[in-house]
Coordinates of C-alpha atoms in Angstrom, one line a residue:
Chain A
M911 CA -12.2 13.8 14.6
N912 CA -15.6 12.7 13.7
E913 CA -15.0 10.8 10.5
K914 CA -18.0 8.5 11.0
P915 CA -21.6 9.5 10.3
P916 CA -23.9 9.6 13.3
E917 CA -24.6 6.1 14.7
S918 CA -28.1 5.7 13.2
C919 CA -27.7 7.8 10.1
P920 CA -30.2 6.3 7.6
G921 CA -27.7 7.1 4.7
I922 CA -28.3 9.5 1.8
G923 CA -29.8 6.8 -0.4
S924 CA -32.6 6.2 2.1
Q925 CA -36.2 7.4 1.8
T926 CA -36.0 8.9 5.3
A927 CA -32.8 10.7 4.7
G928 CA -32.8 14.0 6.6
K929 CA -36.2 13.2 8.1
A930 CA -35.4 10.3 10.6
A931 CA -35.1 11.0 14.3
P932 CA -31.3 10.9 14.4
C933 CA -31.1 13.5 11.6
Q934 CA -32.3 16.2 14.0
G935 CA -29.3 18.4 14.8
C936 CA -27.2 17.0 12.0
P937 CA -25.7 19.8 10.0
N938 CA -26.6 18.0 6.7
A939 CA -30.2 17.3 7.6
A940 CA -31.7 20.0 5.4
F941 CA -29.6 19.0 2.4
C942 CA -30.5 15.3 2.8
A943 CA -34.2 16.1 3.3
S944 CA -34.3 18.2 0.1
G945 CA -34.0 15.0 -1.9
Q946 CA -31.1 16.4 -3.9
T947 CA -28.8 13.7 -2.8
S948 CA -30.4 11.0 -4.8
N949 CA -30.6 13.2 -7.9
A950 CA -27.0 14.4 -7.3
L951 CA -25.8 11.0 -8.6
D952 CA -23.0 11.5 -11.1
P953 CA -24.4 10.8 -14.6
A954 CA -21.1 8.9 -15.2
V955 CA -22.3 6.1 -12.9
A956 CA -25.1 5.1 -15.3
E957 CA -22.7 5.5 -18.3
I958 CA -20.2 3.2 -16.6
A959 CA -22.9 0.6 -16.0
R960 CA -23.8 0.8 -19.6
R961 CA -20.2 0.5 -20.8
L962 CA -19.4 -2.4 -18.5
Y963 CA -22.7 -4.2 -19.3
S964 CA -20.8 -6.4 -21.7
V965 CA -18.6 -7.7 -18.9
R966 CA -20.0 -10.7 -17.0
N967 CA -17.9 -10.6 -13.8
I968 CA -16.0 -7.7 -12.3
I969 CA -13.6 -8.6 -9.5
L970 CA -11.6 -6.0 -7.5
V971 CA -8.3 -7.0 -6.0
I972 CA -7.7 -4.9 -2.9
S973 CA -5.5 -4.7 0.2
G974 CA -5.1 -2.1 2.9
K975 CA -1.4 -2.7 2.9
G976 CA 1.1 -2.1 0.1
G977 CA 3.5 -4.6 -1.2
V978 CA 1.6 -7.7 -0.2
G979 CA 1.2 -8.8 -3.8
K980 CA -2.0 -7.2 -5.1
S981 CA -0.6 -6.7 -8.6
T982 CA 1.1 -10.1 -8.6
V983 CA -2.2 -11.8 -7.5
A984 CA -4.2 -9.7 -10.0
T985 CA -1.8 -10.6 -12.8
N986 CA -1.9 -14.3 -12.0
I987 CA -5.6 -14.4 -11.5
A988 CA -6.0 -12.8 -15.0
R989 CA -3.5 -15.1 -16.6
A990 CA -5.0 -18.2 -15.0
L991 CA -8.5 -17.3 -16.1
A992 CA -7.2 -16.7 -19.6
E993 CA -5.6 -20.1 -19.7
D994 CA -8.9 -21.3 -21.0
E995 CA -9.0 -19.9 -24.5
S996 CA -12.8 -19.6 -24.5
V997 CA -12.7 -17.1 -21.6
S998 CA -11.9 -13.5 -22.4
V999 CA -10.3 -11.5 -19.6
G1000 CA -9.5 -7.9 -19.0
L1001 CA -7.1 -6.5 -16.4
L1002 CA -7.5 -2.9 -15.3
D1003 CA -4.8 -1.2 -13.2
I1004 CA -6.1 1.9 -11.3
D1005 CA -3.0 2.5 -9.2
V1006 CA -2.4 6.0 -10.6
C1007 CA 0.8 6.7 -8.6
G1008 CA 2.5 3.3 -8.8
P1009 CA 1.2 1.2 -11.7
S1010 CA 2.9 -2.2 -11.8
I1011 CA 0.9 -4.1 -14.3
P1012 CA 2.8 -2.9 -17.4
K1013 CA 5.9 -4.5 -15.9
T1014 CA 4.2 -7.8 -14.8
M1015 CA 2.6 -8.2 -18.2
N1016 CA 5.7 -7.1 -20.1
L1017 CA 3.9 -4.2 -21.7
E1018 CA 6.2 -1.3 -20.8
G1019 CA 6.4 1.4 -23.3
E1020 CA 3.0 0.6 -24.8
E1021 CA 0.7 3.5 -25.5
V1022 CA -3.0 3.8 -25.4
H1023 CA -4.8 3.9 -28.7
Q1024 CA -8.0 5.6 -29.4
S1025 CA -10.8 4.3 -31.6
S1026 CA -14.3 5.6 -32.3
S1027 CA -15.7 3.4 -29.6
G1028 CA -13.2 4.5 -26.9
W1029 CA -9.7 3.6 -25.7
S1030 CA -8.5 0.3 -26.9
P1031 CA -6.9 -2.0 -24.2
I1032 CA -3.6 -3.7 -25.1
F1033 CA -3.7 -7.4 -25.8
V1034 CA -1.2 -9.7 -24.2
T1035 CA -2.7 -12.8 -25.8
D1036 CA -5.9 -13.3 -27.9
N1037 CA -8.1 -13.4 -24.9
L1038 CA -6.3 -11.3 -22.3
C1039 CA -6.2 -7.5 -22.5
V1040 CA -4.8 -4.8 -20.2
M1041 CA -5.4 -1.2 -19.4
S1042 CA -3.1 0.7 -17.0
C1043 CA -2.4 4.2 -15.9
G1044 CA 1.2 3.3 -16.7
F1045 CA 0.5 3.4 -20.4
L1046 CA -0.2 7.1 -20.1
L1047 CA 3.2 7.9 -18.7
P1048 CA 5.9 8.6 -21.4
S1049 CA 8.9 7.5 -19.3
L1050 CA 9.5 5.2 -16.3
D1051 CA 10.9 8.1 -14.4
D1052 CA 7.8 10.2 -14.7
A1053 CA 5.9 10.6 -11.5
V1054 CA 2.2 11.2 -11.3
I1055 CA 2.0 13.8 -8.4
W1056 CA -1.7 14.2 -8.2
R1057 CA -4.2 14.9 -5.5
G1058 CA -7.4 12.9 -5.1
P1059 CA -9.8 14.7 -7.4
K1060 CA -7.5 14.3 -10.4
K1061 CA -7.0 10.6 -9.7
N1062 CA -10.8 10.2 -9.5
G1063 CA -11.2 11.8 -12.9
L1064 CA -8.7 9.4 -14.5
I1065 CA -10.4 6.3 -12.8
K1066 CA -13.8 7.5 -14.1
Q1067 CA -12.4 7.8 -17.6
F1068 CA -10.8 4.3 -17.4
L1069 CA -14.1 2.8 -16.4
K1070 CA -16.2 4.8 -18.8
D1071 CA -14.1 5.1 -21.9
V1072 CA -12.2 1.8 -22.3
D1073 CA -13.6 -0.3 -25.0
W1074 CA -13.4 -3.8 -23.4
G1075 CA -15.8 -5.5 -25.7
D1076 CA -17.4 -8.8 -24.4
L1077 CA -15.5 -10.0 -21.4
H1078 CA -16.0 -12.9 -19.1
Y1079 CA -13.9 -11.4 -16.4
L1080 CA -12.6 -7.9 -15.6
V1081 CA -10.0 -7.9 -12.9
V1082 CA -9.3 -4.5 -11.3
D1083 CA -6.0 -4.0 -9.5
T1084 CA -6.1 -1.2 -6.9
P1085 CA -3.5 0.9 -5.0
P1086 CA -3.1 0.3 -1.3
G1087 CA -5.3 2.0 1.3
T1088 CA -8.9 2.9 1.8
S1089 CA -9.0 6.3 0.3
D1090 CA -9.9 8.3 -2.9
E1091 CA -9.3 5.5 -5.5
H1092 CA -11.3 2.9 -3.5
M1093 CA -14.2 5.1 -2.7
S1094 CA -14.3 6.3 -6.3
V1095 CA -14.1 2.9 -7.9
V1096 CA -16.8 1.4 -5.6
G1097 CA -19.0 4.5 -6.1
Y1098 CA -18.6 4.4 -9.9
L1099 CA -19.4 0.7 -10.1
K1100 CA -22.5 1.1 -7.8
Q1101 CA -25.0 0.4 -10.6
C1102 CA -23.0 -2.5 -12.1
S1103 CA -24.8 -5.6 -11.1
N1104 CA -21.9 -7.6 -12.5
L1105 CA -19.6 -6.4 -9.7
K1106 CA -19.0 -9.7 -8.0
G1107 CA -17.0 -8.4 -5.2
A1108 CA -13.5 -8.0 -3.8
V1109 CA -10.6 -10.4 -3.4
I1110 CA -8.5 -9.2 -0.4
V1111 CA -4.7 -10.0 -0.5
A1112 CA -2.9 -10.3 2.8
T1113 CA 0.4 -11.4 4.3
P1114 CA 0.5 -13.4 7.5
Q1115 CA 2.0 -10.8 9.9
E1116 CA -0.1 -9.0 12.3
V1117 CA 1.2 -5.6 11.0
A1118 CA -0.4 -6.5 7.6
L1119 CA -3.5 -8.0 9.2
L1120 CA -4.2 -4.7 11.0
D1121 CA -4.7 -3.2 7.6
V1122 CA -6.8 -6.2 6.4
R1123 CA -9.2 -5.7 9.2
K1124 CA -9.5 -2.0 8.2
Q1125 CA -10.1 -3.2 4.6
I1126 CA -12.9 -5.5 5.7
D1127 CA -14.5 -2.7 7.7
F1128 CA -14.2 -0.5 4.5
C1129 CA -16.0 -3.2 2.4
K1130 CA -18.8 -3.5 4.9
R1131 CA -19.2 0.2 5.1
V1132 CA -19.4 0.8 1.3
D1133 CA -21.4 -2.4 0.9
L1134 CA -18.9 -4.3 -1.2
N1135 CA -19.1 -8.1 -1.2
I1136 CA -15.9 -9.9 -0.2
I1137 CA -15.2 -13.0 -2.3
G1138 CA -12.5 -14.1 0.0
I1139 CA -9.0 -13.5 1.2
V1140 CA -5.8 -14.8 -0.4
E1141 CA -2.8 -15.3 1.9
N1142 CA 0.4 -14.4 0.1
M1143 CA 4.0 -15.0 1.2
S1144 CA 2.9 -17.8 3.5
S1145 CA 6.0 -19.8 3.9
F1146 CA 9.3 -20.2 2.2
V1147 CA 10.7 -23.5 0.8
C1148 CA 14.5 -23.4 0.5
P1149 CA 15.4 -24.3 -3.0
K1150 CA 18.5 -26.1 -1.8
C1151 CA 17.4 -28.2 1.2
E1152 CA 13.6 -28.1 0.4
K1153 CA 12.8 -27.4 4.1
T1154 CA 10.1 -24.9 4.9
S1155 CA 10.7 -21.8 7.0
I1156 CA 8.4 -19.1 8.0
I1157 CA 9.7 -15.6 7.1
F1158 CA 6.7 -13.5 7.9
K1159 CA 5.5 -15.1 11.1
P1160 CA 1.7 -15.4 11.7
T1161 CA 2.0 -14.2 15.3
S1162 CA -1.7 -13.7 15.7
G1163 CA -2.9 -16.8 13.9
G1164 CA -2.4 -15.4 10.4
V1165 CA -5.1 -14.9 7.8
E1166 CA -6.9 -18.0 8.8
N1167 CA -7.8 -16.5 12.1
V1168 CA -9.1 -13.3 10.5
C1169 CA -11.2 -15.3 8.0
E1170 CA -12.7 -17.3 10.8
S1171 CA -13.5 -14.4 13.0
Y1172 CA -15.1 -12.4 10.2
N1173 CA -16.6 -15.5 8.5
I1174 CA -14.9 -14.9 5.2
P1175 CA -13.6 -17.7 3.0
L1176 CA -9.9 -18.2 2.7
L1177 CA -9.2 -18.7 -1.0
G1178 CA -5.8 -20.2 -0.6
K1179 CA -2.2 -19.6 0.5
I1180 CA 0.5 -18.7 -1.9
P1181 CA 4.1 -19.7 -0.8
I1182 CA 7.0 -17.3 -1.1
D1183 CA 8.6 -18.5 -4.3
P1184 CA 11.4 -16.6 -6.1
L1185 CA 9.8 -17.9 -9.3
I1186 CA 6.8 -15.5 -8.8
G1187 CA 9.0 -12.5 -8.3
K1188 CA 11.0 -13.4 -11.3
S1189 CA 8.0 -13.9 -13.5
C1190 CA 6.7 -10.5 -12.5
D1191 CA 10.0 -8.8 -13.1
E1192 CA 10.3 -10.4 -16.5
G1193 CA 6.7 -10.2 -17.4
T1194 CA 6.4 -13.9 -18.3
S1195 CA 3.6 -16.3 -17.5
L1196 CA 4.2 -18.8 -14.7
Y1197 CA 1.6 -21.0 -16.4
E1198 CA 3.9 -21.4 -19.4
T1199 CA 7.3 -21.4 -17.8
D1200 CA 6.7 -23.4 -14.6
A1201 CA 3.4 -25.1 -15.1
S1202 CA 4.2 -28.0 -12.8
S1203 CA 5.4 -26.1 -9.8
P1204 CA 3.4 -26.3 -6.6
T1205 CA 3.0 -22.5 -6.5
V1206 CA 1.2 -22.6 -9.9
K1207 CA -1.1 -25.4 -8.6
C1208 CA -1.9 -23.3 -5.7
L1209 CA -2.7 -20.2 -7.8
K1210 CA -5.0 -22.3 -10.0
E1211 CA -6.9 -23.6 -7.0
I1212 CA -7.5 -20.0 -5.9
V1213 CA -8.8 -19.1 -9.3
T1214 CA -11.1 -22.1 -9.4
H1215 CA -12.5 -20.9 -6.0
I1216 CA -13.1 -17.4 -7.4
V1217 CA -14.7 -18.8 -10.6
N1218 CA -17.1 -21.0 -8.6
K1219 CA -18.0 -18.0 -6.4
C1220 CA -18.7 -15.8 -9.4
E1221 CA -20.7 -18.4 -11.4
N1222 CA -22.8 -19.5 -8.4
K1223 CA -24.0 -16.0 -8.1
L1224 CA -25.2 -15.8 -11.6
Chain B
M1014 CA 6.5 27.2 14.7
S1015 CA 6.7 23.8 16.3
L1016 CA 9.7 22.6 14.3
Q1017 CA 11.9 25.5 15.1
K1018 CA 14.0 23.5 17.6
V1019 CA 14.2 20.4 15.5
K1020 CA 17.7 20.1 14.0
C1021 CA 17.0 17.7 11.2
V1022 CA 13.8 16.4 9.6
L1023 CA 14.1 13.1 7.7
L1024 CA 11.5 11.7 5.4
I1025 CA 11.2 8.0 4.9
I1026 CA 9.6 7.4 1.5
S1027 CA 9.0 4.9 -1.2
G1028 CA 6.7 4.7 -4.1
K1029 CA 5.9 1.1 -3.3
G1030 CA 4.1 -0.2 -0.3
G1031 CA 5.2 -3.0 1.9
V1032 CA 8.9 -2.5 1.3
G1033 CA 9.5 -1.8 5.0
K1034 CA 9.1 2.0 5.3
S1035 CA 7.7 1.8 8.8
T1036 CA 10.1 -1.0 9.9
S1037 CA 13.1 1.0 8.6
A1038 CA 11.7 4.2 10.1
V1039 CA 11.4 2.6 13.5
Q1040 CA 14.8 0.9 13.4
L1041 CA 16.5 4.0 12.2
A1042 CA 14.8 6.1 14.9
L1043 CA 15.8 3.5 17.6
S1044 CA 19.4 3.4 16.2
L1045 CA 19.7 7.1 16.3
A1046 CA 18.4 7.1 19.8
E1047 CA 21.0 4.5 20.7
E1048 CA 23.6 6.9 19.6
G1049 CA 22.4 9.3 22.2
K1050 CA 20.4 11.6 19.9
K1051 CA 17.0 13.0 20.8
V1052 CA 14.6 11.5 18.2
A1053 CA 10.9 11.7 17.4
L1054 CA 8.9 9.6 15.0
L1055 CA 5.8 10.8 13.1
D1056 CA 3.6 8.4 11.2
T1057 CA 1.6 10.1 8.5
D1058 CA 0.1 6.9 7.0
I1059 CA -3.5 7.7 7.8
C1060 CA -5.2 4.8 6.2
G1061 CA -2.7 2.2 7.4
P1062 CA -0.7 3.3 10.4
S1063 CA 1.8 0.6 11.6
I1064 CA 4.0 2.4 14.0
P1065 CA 1.9 2.1 17.1
R1066 CA 2.0 -1.7 16.7
M1067 CA 5.7 -1.8 16.0
L1068 CA 6.4 0.2 19.2
D1069 CA 3.7 -1.4 21.3
L1070 CA 1.8 1.8 21.8
N1071 CA -1.7 0.5 20.8
D1072 CA -3.3 1.7 24.0
C1073 CA -1.8 5.2 23.9
S1074 CA -3.9 8.2 23.2
V1075 CA -2.8 11.7 22.4
L1076 CA -2.4 14.1 25.3
Q1077 CA -3.0 17.7 25.0
S1078 CA -0.9 20.4 26.6
E1079 CA -1.0 24.2 26.4
R1080 CA 1.5 24.2 23.6
G1081 CA -0.1 21.5 21.5
W1082 CA -0.5 17.7 21.3
L1083 CA 2.2 15.8 23.2
P1084 CA 3.9 12.9 21.4
A1085 CA 3.9 9.6 23.3
T1086 CA 7.3 8.8 24.9
I1087 CA 9.0 5.4 24.8
T1088 CA 12.5 6.0 26.0
R1089 CA 13.8 9.2 27.1
S1090 CA 15.1 10.0 23.7
L1091 CA 12.4 8.6 21.4
S1092 CA 8.9 9.9 21.1
P1093 CA 6.5 8.8 18.3
S1094 CA 3.3 10.5 17.3
N1095 CA 0.6 9.0 15.3
H1096 CA -3.0 9.7 14.5
C1097 CA -3.9 6.1 15.2
F1098 CA -4.0 7.1 18.8
F1099 CA -7.3 8.7 17.7
T1100 CA -9.0 5.7 16.2
D1101 CA -9.9 2.1 17.0
E1102 CA -7.5 -0.4 15.6
N1103 CA -10.0 -2.3 13.4
S1104 CA -12.0 0.4 11.9
A1105 CA -11.0 1.9 8.6
V1106 CA -10.2 5.5 8.0
I1107 CA -12.0 6.2 4.8
W1108 CA -11.0 9.7 4.0
R1109 CA -10.5 11.5 0.8
G1110 CA -7.5 13.8 0.2
P1111 CA -8.5 17.1 1.8
K1112 CA -9.3 15.5 5.1
K1113 CA -6.0 13.7 5.2
N1114 CA -4.2 16.9 4.4
S1115 CA -5.6 18.8 7.3
M1116 CA -4.7 16.0 9.6
I1117 CA -1.1 16.0 8.4
R1118 CA -0.9 19.8 8.7
Q1119 CA -2.1 19.5 12.2
F1120 CA 0.5 16.9 13.0
I1121 CA 3.3 18.9 11.8
N1122 CA 2.2 22.3 13.2
D1123 CA 0.3 21.4 16.3
V1124 CA 2.4 18.7 18.0
D1125 CA 4.6 20.0 20.6
W1126 CA 7.9 18.4 19.4
G1127 CA 10.2 20.4 21.7
E1128 CA 13.9 20.2 21.2
L1129 CA 15.0 17.4 18.9
D1130 CA 18.0 16.2 17.0
Y1131 CA 16.0 14.2 14.5
L1132 CA 12.4 14.0 13.5
V1133 CA 11.8 10.9 11.4
I1134 CA 8.6 11.1 9.3
D1135 CA 7.1 7.8 8.0
T1136 CA 4.9 8.2 5.0
P1137 CA 2.3 6.1 3.1
P1138 CA 3.2 4.6 -0.3
G1139 CA 2.7 6.7 -3.5
T1140 CA 3.2 10.3 -4.6
S1141 CA -0.1 11.8 -3.8
D1142 CA -2.0 13.9 -1.3
E1143 CA -0.1 13.0 1.8
H1144 CA 3.2 13.6 0.2
I1145 CA 2.3 16.9 -1.4
S1146 CA 0.9 18.1 1.9
I1147 CA 4.0 17.0 4.0
V1148 CA 6.3 18.8 1.6
E1149 CA 4.3 21.9 1.4
C1150 CA 3.9 22.1 5.1
L1151 CA 7.5 21.4 5.8
R1152 CA 8.7 23.9 3.3
E1153 CA 6.9 26.7 5.1
Q1154 CA 9.3 26.0 7.9
Q1155 CA 12.4 25.6 5.8
K1156 CA 12.5 21.9 6.1
P1157 CA 12.8 18.9 5.3
D1158 CA 16.5 18.2 5.4
G1159 CA 16.4 15.1 3.4
A1160 CA 14.7 12.0 2.3
I1161 CA 15.7 8.3 2.5
L1162 CA 14.2 6.1 -0.1
I1163 CA 13.4 2.5 0.7
T1164 CA 13.2 -0.2 -1.9
T1165 CA 13.3 -3.9 -2.3
P1166 CA 15.5 -5.4 -4.9
Q1167 CA 12.9 -6.4 -7.5
I1168 CA 12.5 -4.3 -10.7
L1169 CA 8.8 -4.0 -9.9
S1170 CA 9.7 -2.1 -6.7
I1171 CA 12.6 -0.2 -8.3
N1172 CA 10.2 1.2 -10.9
D1173 CA 8.0 2.8 -8.3
V1174 CA 11.0 4.2 -6.5
R1175 CA 12.2 5.8 -9.7
R1176 CA 9.0 7.7 -9.8
E1177 CA 9.5 8.7 -6.2
L1178 CA 13.0 10.0 -7.1
T1179 CA 11.3 12.3 -9.7
F1180 CA 8.9 13.4 -7.0
C1181 CA 11.8 14.4 -4.7
R1182 CA 13.6 16.2 -7.4
K1183 CA 10.5 18.1 -8.4
A1184 CA 9.8 19.0 -4.8
N1185 CA 13.4 20.0 -4.2
I1186 CA 14.0 17.5 -1.4
P1187 CA 17.7 16.5 -1.0
I1188 CA 17.9 12.7 -1.3
M1189 CA 20.1 11.3 1.5
G1190 CA 20.2 7.9 -0.1
I1191 CA 18.6 4.6 -1.1
L1192 CA 18.2 1.8 1.4
E1193 CA 17.6 -1.7 0.0
N1194 CA 15.4 -3.9 2.3
M1195 CA 14.7 -7.6 2.1
S1196 CA 17.9 -8.3 0.3
G1197 CA 18.5 -12.0 0.9
Y1198 CA 17.2 -14.7 3.1
V1199 CA 19.5 -17.2 4.8
C1200 CA 17.8 -20.6 5.2
P1201 CA 17.9 -21.5 8.9
H1202 CA 18.3 -25.2 8.0
C1203 CA 21.1 -25.1 5.5
S1204 CA 22.4 -21.5 5.6
E1205 CA 21.9 -21.2 1.9
C1206 CA 21.2 -17.5 1.0
T1207 CA 18.3 -17.2 -1.4
N1208 CA 17.6 -13.8 -3.0
I1209 CA 13.9 -14.2 -2.9
F1210 CA 13.2 -10.8 -4.3
S1211 CA 16.2 -10.7 -6.7
K1212 CA 19.4 -8.9 -5.9
G1213 CA 21.3 -5.6 -6.3
G1214 CA 18.3 -3.5 -7.5
G1215 CA 18.9 -0.7 -4.9
Q1216 CA 22.5 -0.3 -5.7
S1217 CA 22.0 -0.1 -9.5
L1218 CA 19.2 2.4 -9.0
A1219 CA 21.5 4.5 -6.8
Q1220 CA 24.1 4.4 -9.5
Y1221 CA 21.6 5.2 -12.2
A1222 CA 20.1 8.2 -10.3
N1223 CA 23.5 9.3 -8.9
V1224 CA 22.5 9.3 -5.3
P1225 CA 24.2 7.6 -2.3
Y1226 CA 23.6 4.0 -1.6
L1227 CA 23.1 3.5 2.1
G1228 CA 23.3 -0.3 2.2
S1229 CA 21.1 -3.4 2.2
I1230 CA 19.2 -5.0 5.1
P1231 CA 18.8 -8.8 4.9
I1232 CA 15.5 -10.5 5.5
D1233 CA 15.4 -11.5 9.2
P1234 CA 12.3 -13.2 10.6
N1235 CA 13.3 -11.9 14.0
L1236 CA 13.0 -8.3 12.8
G1237 CA 9.5 -9.0 11.6
E1238 CA 8.6 -10.7 14.8
C1239 CA 9.9 -7.8 16.9
A1240 CA 7.8 -5.4 14.8
E1241 CA 4.8 -7.5 15.5
F1242 CA 5.2 -7.4 19.3
G1243 CA 6.6 -3.9 19.5
R1244 CA 10.0 -5.1 20.8
N1245 CA 13.2 -3.3 20.4
Y1246 CA 15.1 -5.3 17.8
I1247 CA 18.2 -3.1 17.9
E1248 CA 18.5 -3.9 21.6
Q1249 CA 17.5 -7.6 21.6
F1250 CA 19.4 -8.7 18.5
K1251 CA 22.4 -6.3 18.8
S1252 CA 24.8 -8.6 17.1
S1253 CA 22.5 -9.5 14.1
E1254 CA 23.4 -8.5 10.6
A1255 CA 20.4 -6.3 10.2
A1256 CA 20.9 -4.4 13.5
Q1257 CA 24.5 -3.8 12.6
R1258 CA 23.6 -2.4 9.2
F1259 CA 21.0 -0.1 10.8
K1260 CA 23.7 1.1 13.3
T1261 CA 26.1 1.8 10.5
I1262 CA 23.5 3.7 8.5
A1263 CA 22.5 5.7 11.6
R1264 CA 26.2 6.6 12.3
N1265 CA 26.7 7.6 8.7
L1266 CA 23.6 9.8 8.8
I1267 CA 24.8 11.6 11.9
E1268 CA 28.2 12.3 10.3
E1269 CA 26.6 13.5 7.1
V1270 CA 24.2 15.8 8.9
Q1271 CA 26.9 17.3 11.0

């Protein structure tokens, strides 16, 4: 059950790999000491860094738990960023087994086109383009029943071969968990200095926060910066009596508590609003249909937060 | 052959995450146990196990006997098993596929399940490593007996479940039915029912795919709260709409299996 490296492992990237004191007795010591590990870097990593050089900010949207609204948040971040016509935005969906972005962006049935400079993303508006695994599936009933290595291959291709052009922001939507896809995407983006970090999406219940803590641990271990946490499905405002009720109770203090204890910024709270679900199901933009609703205001604030974080780091 | 004495193996699956797989698995297992059946629950979500929290078993660890790992026991008729008993609650399990597969294999083959009426298996979202492994592993033992698909009413979720249906058909798993979770929310102030996540998606999918529709479970904050504290919702809120629905579903299942 030993899934962790030894306590004081210097890591394969280190100069002392295989030669430090704790390496004695480690079954991999000889391999690390041979220096092959640093050379064993996948050549694709450098290729990906070159390809994504024209992107100014890369943001990952992650969550250990499924169904908390990663795709919804990713979609709305992308749409909000693209509200400013001078900002060009790309949205990449690497959820191989359950791609939702084609639905939320109303792009179902689209196919990927190839040009001499790579795969062309599909444009929703002039300054918002999308690439998703869903575009590779001929029918909605088709399941992708793949094991890890095959998924990694596809993710690599998506990062390496999509011709994004000059982008201000590339938002990457991920599947739930801390497994193959996540390790791969972080590993492949290792040499991208424009990777600004991850936005974690969470819901207030402890059952979901359990997975969030795991996700924070994951980010620390793979050295991925956390931009902040978004609390989704915070509270519900009855459309009839306009009174608030809490559906998913924050029994352990909610996301606020987690943010405080890990010292991570809380980017904002998104209420439960049937409008959001509806806009995702219909693939419409909330910013056009319901620009004045409090939910939209809240989403915009979150995006302002993210933009500030990204720009400050430049 | 650790599953030899298990009468019925049920998979709880859904292409989508957060639709209530674990919650439904727990409530179904509890409902089946209420009906006097001997039930065990196996959580195969390696990166995000929720069952220990929902059954208040965070401090349990796995015991070993001569015949294999022993599942933790809650009531005389329900015993869950979960790998989370091996790890700390806050640390991430960052495993690639092959490692997850061997863990699942070990769970199915090496846990001493004993004599059971039902083994309910909770799965992670998706159609990938874990699912292929479970099915392969169960097939060696002439199982599983069926899968229950969980969905929420939105089209977004229905789309993922459609893919899961294809997975079941390709893997030759009989589909026992579709269960719609988070159907509607009744405002505690004015009793107005709002369909937060739209309505009727589960039923129309069942019709489309020609599989049985097991019913819908309304959104009940109490159910969520019970899951948080590991309380028995079925026992504490016996008369609630959701508990009644689970009871009906459990009874129908028993009938169908017999």
